[in-house]
Amino acid sequence: MDIIRNRPQTAVAPKEWFTGTVYLDGLAPSDQPSELRAYRVHFTPTARTAWHSHPHGQLLHITDGVGRVQREGSAVEQVTAGDTVRIAPGEVHWHGAAPGNFMTHIAFQMSGEDGEDASWGELVSDAEYEAAG
């Protein structure tokens, strides 16, 4: 058993993968042998991920606020604190905060054989995001 007391400080999410201001806290260390990745992600209003997928899927647990989740080719779903979203392996999707609301979730996923836990695509445009409302 290890007690991890020195986690990295909160980081601002990279602009290549997120629109708006998003903050990340790594909860599970990414060193081997564990392939588990866990992040607390705090989205400011209208902030969101780019389109992306995960090799082994993803589980999102909404802890605060109101957000949006959309899988490619489907309608946008609203999520609120207490909801859990299960995303299938390879399923292209995005998630983020609703207009006028912050949203925080814990994201759980496993890394692939290459050590990567996500495959990133295009940013979700303002038009795509606004069409969701």
PDB file of C-alpha atoms in Angstrom:
ATOM      1  CA  MET A   1       0.000   0.000   0.000  1.00  0.00           C
ATOM      2  CA  ASP A   2       1.174   3.526  -0.828  1.00  0.00           C
ATOM      3  CA  ILE A   3      -0.216   6.798   0.432  1.00  0.00           C
ATOM      4  CA  ILE A   4       0.419   9.436  -2.202  1.00  0.00           C
ATOM      5  CA  ARG A   5       0.776  12.816  -0.564  1.00  0.00           C
ATOM      6  CA  ASN A   6       2.700  14.830  -3.144  1.00  0.00           C
ATOM      7  CA  ARG A   7       0.404  15.039  -6.150  1.00  0.00           C
ATOM      8  CA  PRO A   8       1.233  17.523  -8.894  1.00  0.00           C
ATOM      9  CA  GLN A   9      -0.363  20.927  -8.552  1.00  0.00           C
ATOM     10  CA  THR A  10      -3.534  21.790 -10.437  1.00  0.00           C
ATOM     11  CA  ALA A  11      -2.726  22.355 -14.096  1.00  0.00           C
ATOM     12  CA  VAL A  12      -4.476  24.391 -16.761  1.00  0.00           C
ATOM     13  CA  ALA A  13      -5.619  22.007 -19.495  1.00  0.00           C
ATOM     14  CA  PRO A  14      -3.857  22.261 -22.880  1.00  0.00           C
ATOM     15  CA  LYS A  15      -5.558  24.493 -25.468  1.00  0.00           C
ATOM     16  CA  GLU A  16      -4.957  21.827 -28.145  1.00  0.00           C
ATOM     17  CA  TRP A  17      -7.472  19.553 -26.383  1.00  0.00           C
ATOM     18  CA  PHE A  18      -9.849  21.962 -24.612  1.00  0.00           C
ATOM     19  CA  THR A  19     -11.876  25.099 -25.402  1.00  0.00           C
ATOM     20  CA  GLY A  20     -12.252  27.602 -22.569  1.00  0.00           C
ATOM     21  CA  THR A  21     -10.626  27.425 -19.167  1.00  0.00           C
ATOM     22  CA  VAL A  22     -10.322  23.932 -17.720  1.00  0.00           C
ATOM     23  CA  TYR A  23      -8.314  22.781 -14.698  1.00  0.00           C
ATOM     24  CA  LEU A  24      -6.893  19.269 -14.210  1.00  0.00           C
ATOM     25  CA  ASP A  25      -5.840  17.416 -11.087  1.00  0.00           C
ATOM     26  CA  GLY A  26      -4.159  14.042 -11.598  1.00  0.00           C
ATOM     27  CA  LEU A  27      -5.517  11.609  -8.993  1.00  0.00           C
ATOM     28  CA  ALA A  28      -3.839   8.362 -10.023  1.00  0.00           C
ATOM     29  CA  PRO A  29      -0.119   8.330 -10.723  1.00  0.00           C
ATOM     30  CA  SER A  30       0.737   7.408 -14.301  1.00  0.00           C
ATOM     31  CA  ASP A  31       3.806   5.348 -13.478  1.00  0.00           C
ATOM     32  CA  GLN A  32       3.874   1.626 -14.164  1.00  0.00           C
ATOM     33  CA  PRO A  33       2.686  -1.007 -13.503  1.00  0.00           C
ATOM     34  CA  SER A  34      -0.771   0.598 -13.150  1.00  0.00           C
ATOM     35  CA  GLU A  35      -2.632   1.490 -16.337  1.00  0.00           C
ATOM     36  CA  LEU A  36      -5.385   3.301 -14.422  1.00  0.00           C
ATOM     37  CA  ARG A  37      -5.714   7.034 -15.042  1.00  0.00           C
ATOM     38  CA  ALA A  38      -7.957   9.256 -12.933  1.00  0.00           C
ATOM     39  CA  TYR A  39      -8.387  13.020 -13.158  1.00  0.00           C
ATOM     40  CA  ARG A  40     -10.561  15.623 -11.459  1.00  0.00           C
ATOM     41  CA  VAL A  41     -11.530  18.035 -14.246  1.00  0.00           C
ATOM     42  CA  HIS A  42     -13.085  21.433 -13.476  1.00  0.00           C
ATOM     43  CA  PHE A  43     -14.744  23.199 -16.436  1.00  0.00           C
ATOM     44  CA  THR A  44     -15.697  26.877 -16.392  1.00  0.00           C
ATOM     45  CA  PRO A  45     -19.000  27.790 -18.128  1.00  0.00           C
ATOM     46  CA  THR A  46     -19.013  26.694 -21.829  1.00  0.00           C
ATOM     47  CA  ALA A  47     -15.555  25.097 -21.499  1.00  0.00           C
ATOM     48  CA  ARG A  48     -15.296  21.672 -23.103  1.00  0.00           C
ATOM     49  CA  THR A  49     -13.026  18.963 -24.406  1.00  0.00           C
ATOM     50  CA  ALA A  50     -12.194  18.407 -28.052  1.00  0.00           C
ATOM     51  CA  TRP A  51     -13.684  15.381 -29.800  1.00  0.00           C
ATOM     52  CA  HIS A  52     -11.777  12.362 -28.498  1.00  0.00           C
ATOM     53  CA  SER A  53     -11.901   8.654 -27.675  1.00  0.00           C
ATOM     54  CA  HIS A  54     -10.290   6.266 -25.190  1.00  0.00           C
ATOM     55  CA  PRO A  55      -8.830   2.847 -26.034  1.00  0.00           C
ATOM     56  CA  HIS A  56     -10.620   1.121 -23.134  1.00  0.00           C
ATOM     57  CA  GLY A  57     -13.523   3.531 -22.707  1.00  0.00           C
ATOM     58  CA  GLN A  58     -14.075   6.048 -19.941  1.00  0.00           C
ATOM     59  CA  LEU A  59     -16.205   6.539 -16.851  1.00  0.00           C
ATOM     60  CA  LEU A  60     -17.162  10.094 -15.873  1.00  0.00           C
ATOM     61  CA  HIS A  61     -18.678  10.815 -12.468  1.00  0.00           C
ATOM     62  CA  ILE A  62     -20.146  14.324 -12.226  1.00  0.00           C
ATOM     63  CA  THR A  63     -19.399  15.771  -8.777  1.00  0.00           C
ATOM     64  CA  ASP A  64     -20.588  19.377  -9.186  1.00  0.00           C
ATOM     65  CA  GLY A  65     -22.541  21.601 -11.537  1.00  0.00           C
ATOM     66  CA  VAL A  66     -24.266  21.090 -14.867  1.00  0.00           C
ATOM     67  CA  GLY A  67     -22.606  19.789 -18.000  1.00  0.00           C
ATOM     68  CA  ARG A  68     -23.052  18.405 -21.472  1.00  0.00           C
ATOM     69  CA  VAL A  69     -21.904  15.140 -23.045  1.00  0.00           C
ATOM     70  CA  GLN A  70     -22.236  14.124 -26.682  1.00  0.00           C
ATOM     71  CA  ARG A  71     -21.192  11.023 -28.552  1.00  0.00           C
ATOM     72  CA  GLU A  72     -20.560  11.394 -32.275  1.00  0.00           C
ATOM     73  CA  GLY A  73     -23.791  11.094 -34.256  1.00  0.00           C
ATOM     74  CA  SER A  74     -26.071  11.408 -31.199  1.00  0.00           C
ATOM     75  CA  ALA A  75     -27.892  14.185 -29.401  1.00  0.00           C
ATOM     76  CA  VAL A  76     -26.289  16.149 -26.572  1.00  0.00           C
ATOM     77  CA  GLU A  77     -27.160  14.931 -23.083  1.00  0.00           C
ATOM     78  CA  GLN A  78     -27.292  17.154 -20.006  1.00  0.00           C
ATOM     79  CA  VAL A  79     -25.547  15.808 -16.899  1.00  0.00           C
ATOM     80  CA  THR A  80     -25.696  17.004 -13.302  1.00  0.00           C
ATOM     81  CA  ALA A  81     -23.983  16.255 -10.005  1.00  0.00           C
ATOM     82  CA  GLY A  82     -24.406  12.584  -9.097  1.00  0.00           C
ATOM     83  CA  ASP A  83     -24.677  11.338 -12.700  1.00  0.00           C
ATOM     84  CA  THR A  84     -22.201   8.783 -14.042  1.00  0.00           C
ATOM     85  CA  VAL A  85     -21.531   8.481 -17.777  1.00  0.00           C
ATOM     86  CA  ARG A  86     -20.115   5.308 -19.325  1.00  0.00           C
ATOM     87  CA  ILE A  87     -18.307   5.793 -22.647  1.00  0.00           C
ATOM     88  CA  ALA A  88     -17.512   2.738 -24.767  1.00  0.00           C
ATOM     89  CA  PRO A  89     -13.995   1.888 -25.981  1.00  0.00           C
ATOM     90  CA  GLY A  90     -13.182   3.895 -29.112  1.00  0.00           C
ATOM     91  CA  GLU A  91     -16.406   5.944 -28.904  1.00  0.00           C
ATOM     92  CA  VAL A  92     -15.776   9.491 -30.177  1.00  0.00           C
ATOM     93  CA  HIS A  93     -17.301  12.059 -27.830  1.00  0.00           C
ATOM     94  CA  TRP A  94     -16.879  15.380 -25.992  1.00  0.00           C
ATOM     95  CA  HIS A  95     -17.941  16.710 -22.587  1.00  0.00           C
ATOM     96  CA  GLY A  96     -17.904  20.011 -20.772  1.00  0.00           C
ATOM     97  CA  ALA A  97     -19.822  22.617 -18.793  1.00  0.00           C
ATOM     98  CA  ALA A  98     -23.214  23.993 -19.757  1.00  0.00           C
ATOM     99  CA  PRO A  99     -23.613  27.723 -20.438  1.00  0.00           C
ATOM    100  CA  GLY A 100     -23.795  29.666 -17.178  1.00  0.00           C
ATOM    101  CA  ASN A 101     -22.602  26.691 -15.112  1.00  0.00           C
ATOM    102  CA  PHE A 102     -19.370  25.244 -13.843  1.00  0.00           C
ATOM    103  CA  MET A 103     -19.031  21.464 -13.991  1.00  0.00           C
ATOM    104  CA  THR A 104     -16.572  19.140 -12.292  1.00  0.00           C
ATOM    105  CA  HIS A 105     -16.169  15.432 -12.956  1.00  0.00           C
ATOM    106  CA  ILE A 106     -13.826  12.632 -12.039  1.00  0.00           C
ATOM    107  CA  ALA A 107     -12.650  10.830 -15.191  1.00  0.00           C
ATOM    108  CA  PHE A 108     -11.457   7.219 -15.016  1.00  0.00           C
ATOM    109  CA  GLN A 109      -9.813   5.437 -17.941  1.00  0.00           C
ATOM    110  CA  MET A 110      -7.134   2.872 -18.694  1.00  0.00           C
ATOM    111  CA  SER A 111      -4.130   3.558 -20.877  1.00  0.00           C
ATOM    112  CA  GLY A 112      -3.562   1.534 -24.029  1.00  0.00           C
ATOM    113  CA  GLU A 113      -0.497  -0.559 -24.812  1.00  0.00           C
ATOM    114  CA  ASP A 114       1.276   2.601 -25.999  1.00  0.00           C
ATOM    115  CA  GLY A 115       0.694   4.273 -22.603  1.00  0.00           C
ATOM    116  CA  GLU A 116      -1.790   6.813 -24.036  1.00  0.00           C
ATOM    117  CA  ASP A 117      -5.229   7.100 -22.459  1.00  0.00           C
ATOM    118  CA  ALA A 118      -6.896   9.301 -25.119  1.00  0.00           C
ATOM    119  CA  SER A 119      -6.828   9.937 -28.846  1.00  0.00           C
ATOM    120  CA  TRP A 120      -7.593  13.618 -29.502  1.00  0.00           C
ATOM    121  CA  GLY A 121      -9.418  15.049 -32.510  1.00  0.00           C
ATOM    122  CA  GLU A 122     -10.759  18.452 -33.560  1.00  0.00           C
ATOM    123  CA  LEU A 123     -11.933  21.059 -31.089  1.00  0.00           C
ATOM    124  CA  VAL A 124     -15.714  21.285 -30.682  1.00  0.00           C
ATOM    125  CA  SER A 125     -16.638  24.468 -32.541  1.00  0.00           C
ATOM    126  CA  ASP A 126     -18.807  27.182 -31.027  1.00  0.00           C
ATOM    127  CA  ALA A 127     -21.470  26.320 -33.631  1.00  0.00           C
ATOM    128  CA  GLU A 128     -21.453  22.634 -32.609  1.00  0.00           C
ATOM    129  CA  TYR A 129     -21.605  23.581 -28.940  1.00  0.00           C
ATOM    130  CA  GLU A 130     -24.387  26.150 -29.427  1.00  0.00           C
ATOM    131  CA  ALA A 131     -26.402  23.701 -31.546  1.00  0.00           C
ATOM    132  CA  ALA A 132     -26.446  21.481 -28.497  1.00  0.00           C
ATOM    133  CA  GLY A 133     -28.585  23.939 -26.569  1.00  0.00           C
TER     134      GLY A 133
END
